[in-house]
GROMACS .gro file of C-alpha atoms in nm:
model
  236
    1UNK     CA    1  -6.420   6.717  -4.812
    2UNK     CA    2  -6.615   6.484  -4.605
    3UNK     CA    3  -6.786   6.632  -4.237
    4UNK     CA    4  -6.603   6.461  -3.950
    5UNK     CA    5  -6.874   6.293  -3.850
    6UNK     CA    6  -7.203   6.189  -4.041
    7UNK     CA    7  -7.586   6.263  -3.987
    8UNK     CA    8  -7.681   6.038  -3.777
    9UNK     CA    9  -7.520   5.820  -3.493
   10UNK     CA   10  -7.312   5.956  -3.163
   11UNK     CA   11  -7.043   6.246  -3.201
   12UNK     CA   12  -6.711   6.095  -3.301
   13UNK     CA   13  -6.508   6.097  -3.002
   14UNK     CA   14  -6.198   6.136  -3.221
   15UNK     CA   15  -6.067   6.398  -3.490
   16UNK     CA   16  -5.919   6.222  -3.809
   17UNK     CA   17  -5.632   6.461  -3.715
   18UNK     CA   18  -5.579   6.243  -3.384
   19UNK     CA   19  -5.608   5.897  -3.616
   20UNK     CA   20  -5.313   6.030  -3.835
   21UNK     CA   21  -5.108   6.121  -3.561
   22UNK     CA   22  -5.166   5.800  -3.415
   23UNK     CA   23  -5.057   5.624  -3.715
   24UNK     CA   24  -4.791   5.830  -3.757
   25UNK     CA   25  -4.671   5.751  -3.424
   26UNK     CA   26  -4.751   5.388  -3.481
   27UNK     CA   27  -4.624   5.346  -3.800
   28UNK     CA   28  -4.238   5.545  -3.670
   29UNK     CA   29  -4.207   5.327  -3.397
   30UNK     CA   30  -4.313   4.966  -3.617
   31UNK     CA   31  -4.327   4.991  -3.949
   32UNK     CA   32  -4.562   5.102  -4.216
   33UNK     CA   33  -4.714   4.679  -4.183
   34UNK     CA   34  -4.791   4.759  -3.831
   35UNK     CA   35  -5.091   5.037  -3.906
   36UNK     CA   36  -5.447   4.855  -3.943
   37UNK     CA   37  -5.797   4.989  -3.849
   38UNK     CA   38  -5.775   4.721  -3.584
   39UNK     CA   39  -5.420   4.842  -3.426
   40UNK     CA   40  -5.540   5.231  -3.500
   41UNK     CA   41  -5.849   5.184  -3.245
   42UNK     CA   42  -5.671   4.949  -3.020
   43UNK     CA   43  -5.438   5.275  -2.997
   44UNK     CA   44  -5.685   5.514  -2.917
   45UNK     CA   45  -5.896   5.281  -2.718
   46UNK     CA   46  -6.215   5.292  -2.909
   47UNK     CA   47  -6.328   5.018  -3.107
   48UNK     CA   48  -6.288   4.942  -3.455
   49UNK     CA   49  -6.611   5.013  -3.604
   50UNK     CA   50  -6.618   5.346  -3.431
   51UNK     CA   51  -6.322   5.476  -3.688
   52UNK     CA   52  -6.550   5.410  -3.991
   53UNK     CA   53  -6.726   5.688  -3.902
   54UNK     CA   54  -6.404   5.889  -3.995
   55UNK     CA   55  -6.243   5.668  -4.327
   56UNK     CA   56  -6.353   5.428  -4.550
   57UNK     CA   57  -6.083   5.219  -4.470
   58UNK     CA   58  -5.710   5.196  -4.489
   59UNK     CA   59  -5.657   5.386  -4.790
   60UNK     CA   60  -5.797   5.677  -4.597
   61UNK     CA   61  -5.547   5.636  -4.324
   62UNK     CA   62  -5.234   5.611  -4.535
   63UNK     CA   63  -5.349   5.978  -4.724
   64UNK     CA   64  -5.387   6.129  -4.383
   65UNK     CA   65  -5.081   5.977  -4.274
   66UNK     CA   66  -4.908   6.108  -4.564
   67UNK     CA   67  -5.064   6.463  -4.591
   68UNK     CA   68  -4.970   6.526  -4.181
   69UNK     CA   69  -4.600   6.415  -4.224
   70UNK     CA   70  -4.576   6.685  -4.553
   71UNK     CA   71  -4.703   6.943  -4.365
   72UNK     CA   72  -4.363   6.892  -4.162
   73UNK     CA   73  -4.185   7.033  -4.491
   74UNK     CA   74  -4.108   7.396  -4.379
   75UNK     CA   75  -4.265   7.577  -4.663
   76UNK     CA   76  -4.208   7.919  -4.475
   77UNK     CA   77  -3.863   7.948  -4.659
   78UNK     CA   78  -3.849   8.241  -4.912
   79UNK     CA   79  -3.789   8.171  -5.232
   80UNK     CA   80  -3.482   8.320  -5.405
   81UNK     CA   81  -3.602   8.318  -5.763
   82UNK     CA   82  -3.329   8.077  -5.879
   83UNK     CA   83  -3.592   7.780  -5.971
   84UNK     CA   84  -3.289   7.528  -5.934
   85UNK     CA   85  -3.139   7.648  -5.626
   86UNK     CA   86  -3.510   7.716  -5.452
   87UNK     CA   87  -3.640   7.339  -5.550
   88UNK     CA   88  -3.303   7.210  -5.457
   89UNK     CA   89  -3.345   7.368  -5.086
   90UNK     CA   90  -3.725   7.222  -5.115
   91UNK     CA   91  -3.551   6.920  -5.169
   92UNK     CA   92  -3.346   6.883  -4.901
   93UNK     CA   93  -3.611   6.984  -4.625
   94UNK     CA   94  -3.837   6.690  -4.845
   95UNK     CA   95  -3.520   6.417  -4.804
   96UNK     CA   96  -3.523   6.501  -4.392
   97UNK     CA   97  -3.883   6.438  -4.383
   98UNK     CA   98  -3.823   6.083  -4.565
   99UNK     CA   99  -3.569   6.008  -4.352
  100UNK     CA  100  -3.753   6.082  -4.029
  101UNK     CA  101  -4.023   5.844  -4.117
  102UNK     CA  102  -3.902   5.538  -4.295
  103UNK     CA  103  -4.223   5.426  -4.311
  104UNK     CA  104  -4.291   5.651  -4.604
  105UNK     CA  105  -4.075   5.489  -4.839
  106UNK     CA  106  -4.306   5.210  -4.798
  107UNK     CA  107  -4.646   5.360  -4.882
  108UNK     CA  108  -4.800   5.341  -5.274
  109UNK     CA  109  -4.674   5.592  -5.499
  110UNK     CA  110  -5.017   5.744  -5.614
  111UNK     CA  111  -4.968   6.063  -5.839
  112UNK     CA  112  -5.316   6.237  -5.684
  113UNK     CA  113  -5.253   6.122  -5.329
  114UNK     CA  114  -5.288   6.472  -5.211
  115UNK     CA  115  -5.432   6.660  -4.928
  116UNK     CA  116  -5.400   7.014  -4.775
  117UNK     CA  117  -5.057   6.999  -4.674
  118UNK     CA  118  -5.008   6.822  -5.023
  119UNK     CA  119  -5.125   7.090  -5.205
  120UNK     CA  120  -4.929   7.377  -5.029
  121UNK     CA  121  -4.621   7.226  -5.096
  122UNK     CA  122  -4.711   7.162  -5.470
  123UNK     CA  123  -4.816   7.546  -5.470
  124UNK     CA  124  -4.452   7.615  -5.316
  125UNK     CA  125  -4.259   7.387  -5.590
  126UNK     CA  126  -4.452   7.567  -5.878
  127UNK     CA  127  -4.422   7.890  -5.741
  128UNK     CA  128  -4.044   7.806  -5.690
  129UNK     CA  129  -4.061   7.726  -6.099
  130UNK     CA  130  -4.238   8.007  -6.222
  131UNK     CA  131  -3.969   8.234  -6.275
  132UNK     CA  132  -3.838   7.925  -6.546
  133UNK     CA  133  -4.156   7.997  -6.779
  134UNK     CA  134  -4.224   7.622  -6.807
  135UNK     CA  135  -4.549   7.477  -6.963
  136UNK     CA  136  -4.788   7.393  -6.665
  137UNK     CA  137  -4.753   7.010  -6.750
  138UNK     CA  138  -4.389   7.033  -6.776
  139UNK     CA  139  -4.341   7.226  -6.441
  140UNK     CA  140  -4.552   6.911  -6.277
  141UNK     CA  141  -4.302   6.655  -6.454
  142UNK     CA  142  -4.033   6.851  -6.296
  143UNK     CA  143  -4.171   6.835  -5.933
  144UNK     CA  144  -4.258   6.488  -5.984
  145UNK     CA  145  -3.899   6.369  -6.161
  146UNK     CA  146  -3.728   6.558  -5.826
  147UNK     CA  147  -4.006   6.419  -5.569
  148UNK     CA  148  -3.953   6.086  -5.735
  149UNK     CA  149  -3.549   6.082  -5.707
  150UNK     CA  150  -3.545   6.268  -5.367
  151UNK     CA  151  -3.751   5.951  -5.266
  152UNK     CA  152  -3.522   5.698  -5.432
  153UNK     CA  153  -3.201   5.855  -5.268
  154UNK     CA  154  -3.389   5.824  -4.928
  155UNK     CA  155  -3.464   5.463  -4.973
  156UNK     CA  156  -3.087   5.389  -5.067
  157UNK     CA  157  -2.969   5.573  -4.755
  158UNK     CA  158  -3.210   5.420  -4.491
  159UNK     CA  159  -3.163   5.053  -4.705
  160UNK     CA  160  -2.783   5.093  -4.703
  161UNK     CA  161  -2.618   4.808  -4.444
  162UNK     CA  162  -2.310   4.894  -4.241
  163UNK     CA  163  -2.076   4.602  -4.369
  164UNK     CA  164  -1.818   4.428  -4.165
  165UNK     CA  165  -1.476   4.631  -4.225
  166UNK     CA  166  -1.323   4.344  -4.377
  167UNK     CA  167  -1.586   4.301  -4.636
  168UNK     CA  168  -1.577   4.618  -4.715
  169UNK     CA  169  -1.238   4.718  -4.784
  170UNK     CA  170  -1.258   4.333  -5.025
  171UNK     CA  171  -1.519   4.477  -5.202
  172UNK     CA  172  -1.371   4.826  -5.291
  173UNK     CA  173  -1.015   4.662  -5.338
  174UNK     CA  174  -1.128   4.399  -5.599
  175UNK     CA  175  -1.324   4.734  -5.752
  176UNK     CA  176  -0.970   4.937  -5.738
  177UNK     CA  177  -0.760   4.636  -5.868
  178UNK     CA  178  -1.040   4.588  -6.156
  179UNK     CA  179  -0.995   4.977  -6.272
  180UNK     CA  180  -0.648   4.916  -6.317
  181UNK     CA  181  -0.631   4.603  -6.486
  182UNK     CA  182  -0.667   4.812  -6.820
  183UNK     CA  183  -1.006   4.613  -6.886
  184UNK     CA  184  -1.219   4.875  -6.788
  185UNK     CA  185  -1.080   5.201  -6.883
  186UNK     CA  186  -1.438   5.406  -6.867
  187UNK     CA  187  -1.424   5.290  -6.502
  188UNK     CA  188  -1.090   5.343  -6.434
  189UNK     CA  189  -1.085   5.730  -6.587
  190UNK     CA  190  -1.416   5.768  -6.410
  191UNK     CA  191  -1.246   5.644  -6.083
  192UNK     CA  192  -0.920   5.818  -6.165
  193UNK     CA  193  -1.013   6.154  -5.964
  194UNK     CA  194  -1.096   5.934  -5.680
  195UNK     CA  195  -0.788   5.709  -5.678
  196UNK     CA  196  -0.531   5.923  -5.805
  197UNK     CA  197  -0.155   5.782  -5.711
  198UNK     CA  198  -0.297   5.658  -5.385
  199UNK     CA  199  -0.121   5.254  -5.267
  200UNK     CA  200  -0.444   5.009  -5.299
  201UNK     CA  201  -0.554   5.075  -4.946
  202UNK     CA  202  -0.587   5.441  -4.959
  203UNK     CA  203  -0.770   5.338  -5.330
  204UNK     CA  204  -0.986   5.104  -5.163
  205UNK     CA  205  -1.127   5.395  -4.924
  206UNK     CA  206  -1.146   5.628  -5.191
  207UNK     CA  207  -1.339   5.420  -5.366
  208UNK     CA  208  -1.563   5.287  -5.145
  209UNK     CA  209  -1.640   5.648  -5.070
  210UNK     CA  210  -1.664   5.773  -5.377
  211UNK     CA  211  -1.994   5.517  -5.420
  212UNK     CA  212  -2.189   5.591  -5.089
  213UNK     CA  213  -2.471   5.808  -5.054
  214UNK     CA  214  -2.530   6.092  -4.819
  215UNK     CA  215  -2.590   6.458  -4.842
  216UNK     CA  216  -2.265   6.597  -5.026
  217UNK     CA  217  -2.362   6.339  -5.344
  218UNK     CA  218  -2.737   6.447  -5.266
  219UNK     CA  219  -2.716   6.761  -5.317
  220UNK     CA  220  -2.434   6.715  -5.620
  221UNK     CA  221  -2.679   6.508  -5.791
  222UNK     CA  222  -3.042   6.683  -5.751
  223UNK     CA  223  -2.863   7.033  -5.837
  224UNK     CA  224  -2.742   6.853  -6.172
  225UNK     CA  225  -3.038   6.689  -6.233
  226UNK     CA  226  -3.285   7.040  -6.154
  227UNK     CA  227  -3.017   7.232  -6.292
  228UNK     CA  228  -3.122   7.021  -6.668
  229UNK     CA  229  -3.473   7.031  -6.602
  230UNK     CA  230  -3.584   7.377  -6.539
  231UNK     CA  231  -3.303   7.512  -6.788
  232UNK     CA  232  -3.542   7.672  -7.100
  233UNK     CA  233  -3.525   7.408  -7.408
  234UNK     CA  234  -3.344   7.654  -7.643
  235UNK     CA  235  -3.075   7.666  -7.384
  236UNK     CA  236  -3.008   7.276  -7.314
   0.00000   0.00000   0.00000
């Protein structure tokens, strides 16, 4: 809502659309910690003072940072009228985005931290729920509770270390060998469908598989989860 430049002084040489993408840029290739005012001018070649004229400070740059990389959620997708299915694909194109820029993962959660782009793609989620006939506050639970875990299974995902081979087949065979002990017999039926009659090593793999994350358990989750959230209360 603020002019690009104010009343009085020189024209700004730069348009806070050029300071988000180089922060973007920045902030892909180093890390969210890289991104100052300081490193933002040193970027552009102006000095430091001169972006003032633009933001109040950092604050300012992490909104426009965030607003420009949600306007790379394709939005242009028609929507089905299947709230579950349509937020699910919303989902998915919001999960690439994450993914793309690590960075994001790292930026404060702030529940109004919107700008344009922000507020298209909340108009797209709610007109994706409208067809559920969901109190307004509930329908902005829902697109927060799916934002929220779409975020969380991005973190896991870039966070997740390739272990040495050795390590990891220990690790899943002392979880195999633990589900069969008869100590544990939640975990072992809930492990059953991934084991089956399989020798320890084959168990092992399944196992280990069976807890990684990646799009197939993505997808398997968020439809459960949306599936139980837009679902009207008598039917639950």
């Amino acid at each position: 809502m603020r002019p690009e430049r104010g009343a009085r002084g020189p024209a700004a040489g730069h348009s806070r659309t050029e300071l988000a993408a180089a922060a973007v840029a920045l902030a892909d290739r180093e890390g969210l910690a890289a991104v100052s005012m300081r490193r933002i001018a040193r970027e552009l070649g102006v000095g430091q003072s001169s972006l003032y004229r633009y933001l109040a400070g950092r604050d300012d740059l992490l909104d426009l940072m965030t607003d420009r990389v949600t306007g790379e959620t394709d939005l242009s997708v028609p929507l089905s009228g299947d709230p579950a299915e349509d937020l699910l694909g919303l989902a998915d194109r919001t999960r690439a985005v994450l993914l793309r820029h690590r960075w994001l993962a790292d930026v404060p959660p702030e529940p109004l931290r919107l700008g344009p782009c922000g507020l298209a793609y909340l108009e797209y989620a709610l007109r994706a729920l409208a067809p559920a006939g969901l109190p307004g506050p509930v329908q902005l639970e829902v697109v927060a509770v799916m934002n929220a875990l779409v975020a969380q299974f991005a973190r896991t995902e870039q966070q997740d270390p390739v272990p040495d081979a050795g390590r990891r087949a220990a690790q899943a065979a002392y979880l195999s060998s633990a589900a069969a002990g008869g100590e544990h017999p939640h975990l072992a039926a809930a492990l059953a469908g991934q084991i089956g009659q399989a020798g320890q090593a084959d168990a092992a793999q399944a196992t280990t598989e069976a807890a990684g994350v990646g799009a197939a358990v993505f997808r398997r989750t968020m439809r459960r989860v949306l599936d139980a959230l837009v679902l009207p209360r008598g039917a639950r």
